[in-house]
Amino acid sequence: MSAFGGTLNPGYAPIPTRKFGNPAPLGLCAFGLTTFVLCMANVRVRGVSNPSTFIGLGYFYGGFIQLLAGMWEMAVENTFGATALSSFGGFWLSFAAIETDAFGIVSAYGDDIHGLNTMLGIYLMGWFIFTFILVLCTLRSTVAFFLLFFTLDLAFMFLGIGKFYPDKTAITIVGGVFGLMSAFFAFYNAFAGLANNENSLFVIKPIPMPWNPVLKASRKNKST
């Protein structure tokens, strides 16, 4: 099956044999909207730096709904989509829990702000490592599909470094910018999976990476 960001299919998954809808756009929208809201605070839009408003989205849309979409990806035989959406659903649930006073995670550090920031940095760098694995799985897919995870990986890296050096706010702002780019590509891929000639005047045509095997095969056929 050809790689396509609208189905979160990097190119190796089989054609679904069950009659289910495509859960990828739902998961992508949940991820994109939650990321957008959080990263607007990271870039200090209108002077706001408190991201607490994202917590509701983190639990219910980016968290629970995206987790459901990930489970449905497993039902349509897309291991990559299931791993990505379920994992990031878990990310948003866990991050919202960190920001929720009732869990007592932040308060457990008391006055040890350095220890809290260090552990948050390690937490984000762990997600950087995980996302890097996903990036490797999209190198032969499409441009927008690859850029979604590549920009997200950079966002995790800079946001993690920003926690290690909290006095250097520019690092966190850079991470927020990459996060906003990732949110944009999430919405872009979601639209690609939703729009067709029957419901939209605009249909996105996937742009494969230069070394995409399907693109290389088509070029070979044209040359012969």
Short mmCIF file of C-alpha atoms in Angstrom, two decimals:
data_model
loop_
_atom_site.label_atom_id
_atom_site.label_comp_id
_atom_site.label_asym_id
_atom_site.label_seq_id
_atom_site.Cartn_x
_atom_site.Cartn_y
_atom_site.Cartn_z
CA MET A 1 0.00 0.00 0.00
CA SER A 2 1.39 3.41 -0.94
CA ALA A 3 2.54 5.72 1.85
CA PHE A 4 -0.05 8.36 2.71
CA GLY A 5 -0.18 10.74 5.67
CA GLY A 6 -3.97 10.83 5.55
CA THR A 7 -4.05 7.24 6.73
CA LEU A 8 -0.82 7.35 8.77
CA ASN A 9 0.39 4.54 6.56
CA PRO A 10 4.19 4.74 6.01
CA GLY A 11 3.99 2.35 3.06
CA TYR A 12 4.40 -1.13 4.43
CA ALA A 13 0.97 -1.76 5.99
CA PRO A 14 -1.41 -4.05 4.09
CA ILE A 15 -4.62 -2.80 2.52
CA PRO A 16 -7.29 -3.03 5.26
CA THR A 17 -9.53 -6.05 4.90
CA ARG A 18 -12.18 -4.91 7.40
CA LYS A 19 -14.94 -2.44 6.65
CA PHE A 20 -13.93 0.28 9.10
CA GLY A 21 -13.59 4.00 8.54
CA ASN A 22 -10.21 5.70 8.56
CA PRO A 23 -9.41 6.69 12.18
CA ALA A 24 -6.21 8.60 11.29
CA PRO A 25 -7.82 12.04 10.68
CA LEU A 26 -9.51 11.91 14.09
CA GLY A 27 -6.24 11.12 15.84
CA LEU A 28 -4.34 13.71 13.81
CA CYS A 29 -6.87 16.45 14.62
CA ALA A 30 -6.77 15.54 18.31
CA PHE A 31 -3.00 15.70 18.28
CA GLY A 32 -2.84 18.87 16.18
CA LEU A 33 -5.32 20.93 18.20
CA THR A 34 -3.86 20.00 21.59
CA THR A 35 -0.32 20.66 20.35
CA PHE A 36 -1.39 24.00 18.88
CA VAL A 37 -2.88 25.24 22.16
CA LEU A 38 0.10 24.17 24.28
CA CYS A 39 2.71 25.53 21.89
CA MET A 40 0.99 28.91 21.64
CA ALA A 41 1.87 29.27 25.32
CA ASN A 42 5.39 27.99 24.66
CA VAL A 43 5.99 30.77 22.13
CA ARG A 44 4.59 33.32 24.61
CA VAL A 45 1.78 34.47 22.32
CA ARG A 46 0.31 37.76 23.62
CA GLY A 47 2.63 37.45 26.62
CA VAL A 48 0.95 34.29 27.97
CA SER A 49 3.30 31.60 29.33
CA ASN A 50 0.90 29.57 31.51
CA PRO A 51 -0.30 26.59 29.41
CA SER A 52 -2.90 25.30 31.92
CA THR A 53 -5.81 25.75 29.49
CA PHE A 54 -4.51 22.80 27.47
CA ILE A 55 -5.17 20.38 30.37
CA GLY A 56 -8.79 19.74 29.35
CA LEU A 57 -7.70 19.03 25.80
CA GLY A 58 -4.84 16.90 27.12
CA TYR A 59 -7.24 14.62 28.97
CA PHE A 60 -10.19 14.40 26.63
CA TYR A 61 -9.19 15.22 23.05
CA GLY A 62 -5.45 14.82 22.64
CA GLY A 63 -5.47 12.09 25.28
CA PHE A 64 -8.61 9.94 25.39
CA ILE A 65 -9.89 10.53 21.84
CA GLN A 66 -6.44 10.10 20.29
CA LEU A 67 -5.95 6.90 22.29
CA LEU A 68 -9.24 5.57 20.91
CA ALA A 69 -8.12 6.45 17.38
CA GLY A 70 -4.90 4.54 18.00
CA MET A 71 -6.81 1.46 19.08
CA TRP A 72 -8.98 1.70 15.98
CA GLU A 73 -5.82 1.92 13.86
CA MET A 74 -4.91 -1.50 15.21
CA ALA A 75 -8.31 -2.76 14.06
CA VAL A 76 -7.59 -1.60 10.50
CA GLU A 77 -4.22 -3.39 10.58
CA ASN A 78 -2.03 -0.28 10.68
CA THR A 79 0.66 -0.98 13.28
CA PHE A 80 2.45 2.34 12.73
CA GLY A 81 -0.71 4.41 13.13
CA ALA A 82 -1.72 2.44 16.22
CA THR A 83 1.69 2.90 17.83
CA ALA A 84 1.93 6.62 17.03
CA LEU A 85 -1.60 7.70 17.97
CA SER A 86 -1.90 5.51 21.06
CA SER A 87 1.51 6.60 22.33
CA PHE A 88 0.86 10.30 21.86
CA GLY A 89 -2.57 9.86 23.41
CA GLY A 90 -0.71 8.47 26.40
CA PHE A 91 1.70 11.41 26.24
CA TRP A 92 -1.09 13.95 26.52
CA LEU A 93 -2.78 12.05 29.34
CA SER A 94 0.47 11.81 31.26
CA PHE A 95 1.45 15.43 30.62
CA ALA A 96 -1.99 16.65 31.70
CA ALA A 97 -1.60 14.55 34.86
CA ILE A 98 1.73 16.23 35.59
CA GLU A 99 0.03 19.63 35.31
CA THR A 100 -2.91 18.58 37.52
CA ASP A 101 -2.48 19.48 41.19
CA ALA A 102 -4.61 16.54 42.37
CA PHE A 103 -1.94 14.06 41.23
CA GLY A 104 0.64 15.80 43.40
CA ILE A 105 3.46 15.25 40.90
CA VAL A 106 4.76 18.82 40.82
CA SER A 107 4.15 19.40 44.53
CA ALA A 108 6.19 16.26 45.35
CA TYR A 109 9.31 18.24 44.44
CA GLY A 110 8.51 21.02 46.88
CA ASP A 111 11.10 23.76 46.53
CA ASP A 112 13.38 21.60 44.38
CA ILE A 113 12.68 23.47 41.14
CA HIS A 114 15.96 22.24 39.66
CA GLY A 115 14.99 18.62 40.27
CA LEU A 116 11.53 19.16 38.76
CA ASN A 117 12.90 20.82 35.63
CA THR A 118 15.56 18.14 35.25
CA MET A 119 13.02 15.32 35.43
CA LEU A 120 10.69 17.14 33.03
CA GLY A 121 13.64 17.54 30.66
CA ILE A 122 14.38 13.81 30.89
CA TYR A 123 10.68 13.09 30.31
CA LEU A 124 10.65 15.18 27.14
CA MET A 125 13.94 13.76 25.90
CA GLY A 126 12.46 10.28 26.28
CA TRP A 127 9.68 11.34 23.92
CA PHE A 128 12.32 12.79 21.61
CA ILE A 129 13.93 9.33 21.39
CA PHE A 130 10.59 7.62 20.77
CA THR A 131 9.59 10.13 18.09
CA PHE A 132 12.97 9.71 16.39
CA ILE A 133 12.08 6.03 15.88
CA LEU A 134 8.86 7.12 14.17
CA VAL A 135 10.79 9.59 12.01
CA LEU A 136 12.97 6.73 10.76
CA CYS A 137 9.81 4.87 9.72
CA THR A 138 8.62 7.80 7.59
CA LEU A 139 11.82 8.44 5.61
CA ARG A 140 10.40 6.68 2.55
CA SER A 141 6.85 7.99 2.83
CA THR A 142 5.58 11.42 1.76
CA VAL A 143 6.90 14.92 2.46
CA ALA A 144 4.06 16.07 4.74
CA PHE A 145 4.01 12.73 6.55
CA PHE A 146 7.74 12.93 7.26
CA LEU A 147 7.65 16.60 8.27
CA LEU A 148 4.89 15.93 10.81
CA PHE A 149 7.15 13.67 12.88
CA PHE A 150 10.41 15.46 12.07
CA THR A 151 9.18 18.83 13.36
CA LEU A 152 7.60 17.12 16.37
CA ASP A 153 10.91 15.45 17.17
CA LEU A 154 12.69 18.80 17.06
CA ALA A 155 9.98 20.26 19.30
CA PHE A 156 10.57 17.58 21.93
CA MET A 157 14.31 18.11 21.73
CA PHE A 158 14.21 21.89 22.19
CA LEU A 159 11.49 21.77 24.85
CA GLY A 160 13.51 19.17 26.75
CA ILE A 161 16.66 21.28 26.54
CA GLY A 162 14.58 24.27 27.63
CA LYS A 163 13.72 22.44 30.84
CA PHE A 164 17.42 21.77 31.48
CA TYR A 165 18.15 25.49 31.01
CA PRO A 166 14.96 27.25 32.20
CA ASP A 167 16.67 30.66 32.22
CA LYS A 168 17.14 30.49 28.44
CA THR A 169 13.54 31.06 27.37
CA ALA A 170 14.54 31.34 23.70
CA ILE A 171 15.14 27.57 23.61
CA THR A 172 11.60 26.86 24.78
CA ILE A 173 10.23 29.35 22.26
CA VAL A 174 12.08 27.55 19.45
CA GLY A 175 10.58 24.28 20.67
CA GLY A 176 7.16 25.90 20.62
CA VAL A 177 7.68 27.06 17.03
CA PHE A 178 8.54 23.52 15.91
CA GLY A 179 5.51 22.29 17.86
CA LEU A 180 3.27 24.70 15.97
CA MET A 181 4.76 23.48 12.69
CA SER A 182 4.02 19.90 13.73
CA ALA A 183 0.43 20.87 14.57
CA PHE A 184 0.08 22.42 11.11
CA PHE A 185 1.33 19.25 9.41
CA ALA A 186 -1.01 17.17 11.58
CA PHE A 187 -3.98 19.23 10.36
CA TYR A 188 -2.65 19.04 6.79
CA ASN A 189 -2.45 15.24 6.89
CA ALA A 190 -5.85 15.04 8.59
CA PHE A 191 -7.40 17.09 5.78
CA ALA A 192 -5.69 14.84 3.24
CA GLY A 193 -7.46 11.87 4.83
CA LEU A 194 -10.85 13.59 5.02
CA ALA A 195 -11.15 15.45 1.73
CA ASN A 196 -12.17 13.77 -1.50
CA ASN A 197 -13.75 14.84 -4.79
CA GLU A 198 -17.24 14.25 -3.40
CA ASN A 199 -17.02 16.47 -0.32
CA SER A 200 -14.41 19.13 -1.09
CA LEU A 201 -13.32 21.47 -3.83
CA PHE A 202 -9.73 20.96 -2.64
CA VAL A 203 -8.08 17.55 -2.60
CA ILE A 204 -4.50 17.09 -1.43
CA LYS A 205 -2.25 15.02 -3.64
CA PRO A 206 0.50 13.27 -1.66
CA ILE A 207 4.04 14.34 -2.55
CA PRO A 208 6.31 11.31 -2.09
CA MET A 209 9.84 11.60 -0.79
CA PRO A 210 12.43 11.49 -3.63
CA TRP A 211 13.52 7.98 -2.65
CA ASN A 212 10.00 6.64 -2.16
CA PRO A 213 9.91 3.13 -3.73
CA VAL A 214 6.56 3.73 -5.45
CA LEU A 215 7.87 6.97 -7.00
CA LYS A 216 11.07 5.26 -8.10
CA ALA A 217 9.08 2.43 -9.68
CA SER A 218 6.84 4.87 -11.58
CA ARG A 219 9.89 6.75 -12.86
CA LYS A 220 11.43 3.48 -13.99
CA ASN A 221 8.25 2.49 -15.83
CA LYS A 222 8.11 5.87 -17.58
CA SER A 223 11.72 5.60 -18.68
CA THR A 224 11.11 2.18 -20.20
#
